[in-house]
Structures are given as C-alpha cells and as structure tokens.
C-alpha cells in the first residue's frame, strides 16, 4: 500500500486510476497518484505527443471561454471540469468580466476537493459533486439554480468529456437534455478525442484506460458531428482543436481532438 497523501479524501481508492488524474498528469499537474502515472506513461508510450494533445485541448477551452465572453456570455456550466490547473474557466472568464459566474461539475473526488479549496471566497464560482451523465440531477442542484440564471444565455462546456461516455449511456441524449434546458443564444463548446488519424495508437490508448474508472470511447468526425444536432455550428466548424480560432498559425499540430462551438437558435 502506498503512502496516502494528507489531502486525499478517505473515500478515494488510490489504486484505481481516473481520467481526471491521468489528464492532470499529462498536463504536468501534481494531483495524481502512482497508478495514474503508470497509466499516463502507458499512454505516452503509444502516443508520445499525449501531453501536447492534452495541452491543445486545454488551450481550446481557454479560447472557447474568451469567445463566449466576446459574444456576451457571462455565465458558464462546465461539465466534467476535472482537476483545477492553470487556466481554469472562472479565472479566464472573471479576468475578462469580474462578474462572470461559473459552476463546475465533476464526480471525481480529487477534482471536487481541490475545486472547493480553489474557490473559497469566490462568490461567483462553485463546484457541484455530480455525474454529468445525469442532467436532471445536475440541473436541479441548488448551486446550479442559485448561481446561473437560465432566462439568460449560458455557456455550456463539455470539453474532453464525451469520449468517456459509452454509447449505452446515450451521450447524445444526455447532451440534448442540457441543450434543451438552455435559453436561446446560449453557446455550447465540445471537444472529443478521435481515432480517425491514428487508429492503432488510439486503440492502444483505449487498452491502457480500459481498467480505469473511466474507459474511453473514441468517435469519428461524423459521429461527433451528430452531437451538434439542433445547434448552429459556428465558424470554423468542427475542426482539429488547435485550428479552432487559433492564436498562432500551425504548420503541423495534433489532429487527434475535434472541437467546435454551437449556438442554440
């Protein structure tokens, strides 16, 4: 049995890897356990640019939040928000608009615990411990209803989350329930890992994650496109994450994450 860090809640099984902590490891964070690092290293052996892919996904999140702010969105619901790291949604949004409100949702105990610590004293941001695949519970949570005004446009973020939801849990229907609850002119940012470009490498990533708390389910461009049914997909469309409103020009970049933002009519 490994030594248990003092910040780890008693309820956490430190011998079971989780997606949030593996992602934290790939981003260079420190809130992960030995088992998460083992899985992270397996991923990096088959996908040496795994850290770059994670970073490009995080960068898309930042640009999407700033884009939403520019469009007049001042409140955000971040589903499957993960472990706090540099460039959290509330930091990005509140730097642009100090009155911006953010609700994080995650079921990973480490993610929730550290979010609670990070958000102490911030009256415009909170975290809800909930499974994002249960929209009724999330949307009815008191913190969600108290902080977000659903009579005004909301920025819904589901970044690097959908590829952890198997088809049997009906990810499109889950997403549709959230979208139905949003008022007109709300914006929805989604990203999704794909095996379109590297089927063998991504199959190995699936294998590395299959015994974790969060197995992975990669989808094609066509499958990801159906997630935007009922939304107006904004320019530049569904593209590789680094090419969505890039801040720099890329000669080459990871083509393993699709990303887009849609507007609810």
GROMACS .gro file of C-alpha atoms in nm:
model
  265
    1UNK     CA    1   0.000   0.000   0.000
    2UNK     CA    2   0.141   0.337  -0.099
    3UNK     CA    3   0.161   0.626   0.145
    4UNK     CA    4  -0.162   0.823   0.131
    5UNK     CA    5  -0.123   1.200   0.082
    6UNK     CA    6  -0.289   1.403   0.356
    7UNK     CA    7  -0.505   1.593   0.105
    8UNK     CA    8  -0.671   1.277  -0.028
    9UNK     CA    9  -1.031   1.219   0.092
   10UNK     CA   10  -1.076   0.884   0.270
   11UNK     CA   11  -1.335   0.774   0.013
   12UNK     CA   12  -1.087   0.768  -0.275
   13UNK     CA   13  -0.942   0.441  -0.399
   14UNK     CA   14  -0.584   0.545  -0.475
   15UNK     CA   15  -0.523   0.215  -0.654
   16UNK     CA   16  -0.785   0.283  -0.923
   17UNK     CA   17  -0.679   0.528  -1.196
   18UNK     CA   18  -0.916   0.804  -1.302
   19UNK     CA   19  -0.937   1.006  -1.622
   20UNK     CA   20  -0.923   1.337  -1.435
   21UNK     CA   21  -0.597   1.244  -1.264
   22UNK     CA   22  -0.437   1.090  -1.574
   23UNK     CA   23  -0.526   1.410  -1.763
   24UNK     CA   24  -0.375   1.611  -1.478
   25UNK     CA   25  -0.055   1.407  -1.513
   26UNK     CA   26  -0.042   1.459  -1.892
   27UNK     CA   27  -0.080   1.834  -1.833
   28UNK     CA   28   0.211   1.827  -1.588
   29UNK     CA   29  -0.002   1.863  -1.275
   30UNK     CA   30   0.068   1.721  -0.931
   31UNK     CA   31  -0.274   1.597  -0.818
   32UNK     CA   32  -0.242   1.237  -0.929
   33UNK     CA   33  -0.140   0.905  -0.777
   34UNK     CA   34   0.118   0.645  -0.871
   35UNK     CA   35  -0.142   0.435  -1.053
   36UNK     CA   36  -0.245   0.739  -1.261
   37UNK     CA   37   0.116   0.800  -1.357
   38UNK     CA   38   0.153   0.435  -1.460
   39UNK     CA   39  -0.146   0.470  -1.693
   40UNK     CA   40  -0.021   0.809  -1.814
   41UNK     CA   41   0.312   0.657  -1.906
   42UNK     CA   42   0.136   0.376  -2.095
   43UNK     CA   43  -0.049   0.641  -2.292
   44UNK     CA   44   0.272   0.831  -2.366
   45UNK     CA   45   0.448   0.515  -2.484
   46UNK     CA   46   0.192   0.464  -2.759
   47UNK     CA   47   0.113   0.834  -2.808
   48UNK     CA   48   0.434   1.031  -2.743
   49UNK     CA   49   0.258   1.362  -2.808
   50UNK     CA   50  -0.011   1.284  -2.549
   51UNK     CA   51   0.091   1.583  -2.341
   52UNK     CA   52   0.067   1.809  -2.645
   53UNK     CA   53  -0.279   1.670  -2.723
   54UNK     CA   54  -0.394   1.736  -2.366
   55UNK     CA   55  -0.246   2.084  -2.386
   56UNK     CA   56  -0.419   2.164  -2.716
   57UNK     CA   57  -0.748   2.056  -2.564
   58UNK     CA   58  -0.691   2.285  -2.266
   59UNK     CA   59  -0.600   2.569  -2.498
   60UNK     CA   60  -0.925   2.519  -2.688
   61UNK     CA   61  -1.113   2.552  -2.359
   62UNK     CA   62  -0.947   2.888  -2.296
   63UNK     CA   63  -1.022   3.022  -2.643
   64UNK     CA   64  -1.381   2.897  -2.629
   65UNK     CA   65  -1.444   3.075  -2.297
   66UNK     CA   66  -1.296   3.400  -2.429
   67UNK     CA   67  -1.502   3.366  -2.747
   68UNK     CA   68  -1.817   3.321  -2.539
   69UNK     CA   69  -1.733   3.628  -2.332
   70UNK     CA   70  -1.694   3.825  -2.654
   71UNK     CA   71  -2.040   3.705  -2.757
   72UNK     CA   72  -2.189   3.840  -2.434
   73UNK     CA   73  -2.199   3.518  -2.231
   74UNK     CA   74  -2.133   3.586  -1.861
   75UNK     CA   75  -2.230   3.255  -1.702
   76UNK     CA   76  -2.086   2.910  -1.757
   77UNK     CA   77  -2.169   2.548  -1.677
   78UNK     CA   78  -1.852   2.338  -1.705
   79UNK     CA   79  -1.941   1.967  -1.715
   80UNK     CA   80  -1.669   1.717  -1.626
   81UNK     CA   81  -1.445   2.005  -1.529
   82UNK     CA   82  -1.163   1.791  -1.391
   83UNK     CA   83  -0.883   1.881  -1.152
   84UNK     CA   84  -0.806   2.254  -1.129
   85UNK     CA   85  -0.496   2.353  -1.320
   86UNK     CA   86  -0.360   2.670  -1.478
   87UNK     CA   87  -0.629   2.849  -1.678
   88UNK     CA   88  -0.950   2.737  -1.510
   89UNK     CA   89  -1.277   2.862  -1.656
   90UNK     CA   90  -1.353   3.103  -1.371
   91UNK     CA   91  -1.002   3.252  -1.394
   92UNK     CA   92  -1.034   3.309  -1.767
   93UNK     CA   93  -1.391   3.440  -1.751
   94UNK     CA   94  -1.355   3.657  -1.442
   95UNK     CA   95  -1.036   3.816  -1.568
   96UNK     CA   96  -1.236   3.929  -1.872
   97UNK     CA   97  -1.552   4.006  -1.670
   98UNK     CA   98  -1.523   4.011  -1.288
   99UNK     CA   99  -1.898   3.943  -1.260
  100UNK     CA  100  -1.888   3.623  -1.466
  101UNK     CA  101  -2.037   3.322  -1.288
  102UNK     CA  102  -1.913   2.965  -1.319
  103UNK     CA  103  -2.044   2.630  -1.197
  104UNK     CA  104  -1.810   2.332  -1.223
  105UNK     CA  105  -1.947   1.977  -1.224
  106UNK     CA  106  -1.743   1.663  -1.165
  107UNK     CA  107  -1.774   1.330  -0.990
  108UNK     CA  108  -1.405   1.279  -0.923
  109UNK     CA  109  -1.344   1.337  -0.551
  110UNK     CA  110  -0.999   1.488  -0.604
  111UNK     CA  111  -1.135   1.728  -0.865
  112UNK     CA  112  -1.419   1.836  -0.635
  113UNK     CA  113  -1.198   1.868  -0.325
  114UNK     CA  114  -0.941   2.086  -0.499
  115UNK     CA  115  -1.206   2.293  -0.673
  116UNK     CA  116  -1.365   2.366  -0.335
  117UNK     CA  117  -1.028   2.480  -0.198
  118UNK     CA  118  -0.956   2.693  -0.504
  119UNK     CA  119  -1.296   2.861  -0.498
  120UNK     CA  120  -1.303   2.959  -0.132
  121UNK     CA  121  -1.406   3.323  -0.108
  122UNK     CA  122  -1.524   3.338  -0.471
  123UNK     CA  123  -1.897   3.409  -0.455
  124UNK     CA  124  -1.937   3.382  -0.832
  125UNK     CA  125  -1.798   3.031  -0.875
  126UNK     CA  126  -1.876   2.696  -0.720
  127UNK     CA  127  -1.842   2.322  -0.777
  128UNK     CA  128  -2.112   2.056  -0.774
  129UNK     CA  129  -2.022   1.695  -0.698
  130UNK     CA  130  -2.233   1.511  -0.955
  131UNK     CA  131  -2.221   1.277  -1.251
  132UNK     CA  132  -2.252   1.486  -1.568
  133UNK     CA  133  -2.435   1.200  -1.740
  134UNK     CA  134  -2.734   1.266  -1.512
  135UNK     CA  135  -2.865   1.603  -1.638
  136UNK     CA  136  -3.173   1.605  -1.416
  137UNK     CA  137  -2.959   1.589  -1.102
  138UNK     CA  138  -2.710   1.845  -1.227
  139UNK     CA  139  -2.966   2.095  -1.348
  140UNK     CA  140  -3.175   2.068  -1.031
  141UNK     CA  141  -2.874   2.106  -0.797
  142UNK     CA  142  -2.928   2.407  -0.568
  143UNK     CA  143  -2.587   2.555  -0.650
  144UNK     CA  144  -2.666   2.545  -1.022
  145UNK     CA  145  -3.004   2.711  -0.978
  146UNK     CA  146  -2.870   2.971  -0.736
  147UNK     CA  147  -2.573   3.083  -0.941
  148UNK     CA  148  -2.696   3.050  -1.300
  149UNK     CA  149  -2.991   3.240  -1.449
  150UNK     CA  150  -3.148   3.016  -1.715
  151UNK     CA  151  -3.354   3.305  -1.850
  152UNK     CA  152  -3.029   3.440  -2.000
  153UNK     CA  153  -2.776   3.273  -2.233
  154UNK     CA  154  -2.540   3.022  -2.074
  155UNK     CA  155  -2.206   2.892  -2.194
  156UNK     CA  156  -2.213   2.512  -2.171
  157UNK     CA  157  -1.872   2.345  -2.174
  158UNK     CA  158  -1.820   1.973  -2.225
  159UNK     CA  159  -1.453   1.966  -2.315
  160UNK     CA  160  -1.272   1.630  -2.329
  161UNK     CA  161  -1.566   1.458  -2.160
  162UNK     CA  162  -1.785   1.290  -2.422
  163UNK     CA  163  -1.521   1.030  -2.509
  164UNK     CA  164  -1.564   0.888  -2.157
  165UNK     CA  165  -1.935   0.825  -2.210
  166UNK     CA  166  -2.017   0.490  -2.373
  167UNK     CA  167  -2.296   0.461  -2.628
  168UNK     CA  168  -2.511   0.267  -2.380
  169UNK     CA  169  -2.522   0.578  -2.161
  170UNK     CA  170  -2.657   0.771  -2.463
  171UNK     CA  171  -2.420   1.070  -2.477
  172UNK     CA  172  -2.624   1.244  -2.748
  173UNK     CA  173  -2.940   1.221  -2.542
  174UNK     CA  174  -2.752   1.341  -2.232
  175UNK     CA  175  -2.620   1.642  -2.419
  176UNK     CA  176  -2.963   1.709  -2.573
  177UNK     CA  177  -3.115   1.732  -2.224
  178UNK     CA  178  -2.866   2.000  -2.126
  179UNK     CA  179  -2.922   2.189  -2.452
  180UNK     CA  180  -3.298   2.174  -2.406
  181UNK     CA  181  -3.257   2.347  -2.067
  182UNK     CA  182  -3.055   2.632  -2.219
  183UNK     CA  183  -3.220   2.954  -2.336
  184UNK     CA  184  -3.189   3.079  -2.693
  185UNK     CA  185  -2.848   3.226  -2.789
  186UNK     CA  186  -2.664   3.001  -2.545
  187UNK     CA  187  -2.332   2.862  -2.669
  188UNK     CA  188  -2.209   2.504  -2.641
  189UNK     CA  189  -1.838   2.412  -2.662
  190UNK     CA  190  -1.750   2.046  -2.719
  191UNK     CA  191  -1.429   1.857  -2.785
  192UNK     CA  192  -1.376   1.486  -2.842
  193UNK     CA  193  -1.078   1.259  -2.894
  194UNK     CA  194  -1.083   1.059  -3.215
  195UNK     CA  195  -0.906   0.761  -3.368
  196UNK     CA  196  -0.963   0.887  -3.724
  197UNK     CA  197  -0.600   0.982  -3.778
  198UNK     CA  198  -0.420   0.721  -3.565
  199UNK     CA  199  -0.640   0.413  -3.528
  200UNK     CA  200  -0.365   0.181  -3.399
  201UNK     CA  201  -0.221   0.427  -3.148
  202UNK     CA  202  -0.565   0.524  -3.019
  203UNK     CA  203  -0.664   0.159  -2.987
  204UNK     CA  204  -0.364   0.123  -2.757
  205UNK     CA  205  -0.480   0.425  -2.555
  206UNK     CA  206  -0.823   0.262  -2.516
  207UNK     CA  207  -0.646  -0.052  -2.395
  208UNK     CA  208  -0.439   0.147  -2.144
  209UNK     CA  209  -0.753   0.307  -1.999
  210UNK     CA  210  -0.989   0.011  -2.008
  211UNK     CA  211  -0.938  -0.091  -1.644
  212UNK     CA  212  -0.953   0.262  -1.511
  213UNK     CA  213  -1.252   0.430  -1.354
  214UNK     CA  214  -1.311   0.600  -1.690
  215UNK     CA  215  -1.267   0.381  -2.001
  216UNK     CA  216  -1.252   0.569  -2.331
  217UNK     CA  217  -1.471   0.560  -2.640
  218UNK     CA  218  -1.329   0.744  -2.939
  219UNK     CA  219  -1.564   0.863  -3.214
  220UNK     CA  220  -1.528   0.966  -3.577
  221UNK     CA  221  -1.583   1.313  -3.722
  222UNK     CA  222  -1.925   1.201  -3.848
  223UNK     CA  223  -2.023   1.065  -3.506
  224UNK     CA  224  -1.903   1.376  -3.325
  225UNK     CA  225  -2.094   1.595  -3.571
  226UNK     CA  226  -2.423   1.445  -3.454
  227UNK     CA  227  -2.355   1.587  -3.106
  228UNK     CA  228  -2.437   1.929  -3.252
  229UNK     CA  229  -2.782   1.834  -3.379
  230UNK     CA  230  -3.018   2.125  -3.319
  231UNK     CA  231  -2.732   2.376  -3.287
  232UNK     CA  232  -2.585   2.620  -3.536
  233UNK     CA  233  -2.219   2.522  -3.562
  234UNK     CA  234  -2.019   2.843  -3.571
  235UNK     CA  235  -1.715   2.909  -3.791
  236UNK     CA  236  -1.471   2.749  -3.848
  237UNK     CA  237  -1.691   2.443  -3.794
  238UNK     CA  238  -1.584   2.109  -3.650
  239UNK     CA  239  -1.206   2.108  -3.678
  240UNK     CA  240  -0.894   1.984  -3.506
  241UNK     CA  241  -0.875   2.165  -3.171
  242UNK     CA  242  -0.561   2.372  -3.249
  243UNK     CA  243  -0.733   2.506  -3.562
  244UNK     CA  244  -1.039   2.641  -3.381
  245UNK     CA  245  -0.980   3.018  -3.372
  246UNK     CA  246  -0.602   2.966  -3.342
  247UNK     CA  247  -0.391   3.237  -3.185
  248UNK     CA  248  -0.089   3.125  -3.387
  249UNK     CA  249  -0.052   2.966  -3.730
  250UNK     CA  250   0.022   2.594  -3.729
  251UNK     CA  251   0.219   2.411  -3.996
  252UNK     CA  252   0.157   2.090  -3.807
  253UNK     CA  253  -0.049   2.021  -3.499
  254UNK     CA  254  -0.221   1.729  -3.325
  255UNK     CA  255  -0.516   1.601  -3.529
  256UNK     CA  256  -0.649   1.382  -3.252
  257UNK     CA  257  -0.912   1.611  -3.097
  258UNK     CA  258  -1.217   1.751  -3.274
  259UNK     CA  259  -1.363   2.072  -3.137
  260UNK     CA  260  -1.638   2.319  -3.216
  261UNK     CA  261  -1.880   2.570  -3.067
  262UNK     CA  262  -2.250   2.571  -3.147
  263UNK     CA  263  -2.524   2.827  -3.084
  264UNK     CA  264  -2.874   2.736  -2.973
  265UNK     CA  265  -3.123   2.912  -3.202
   0.00000   0.00000   0.00000
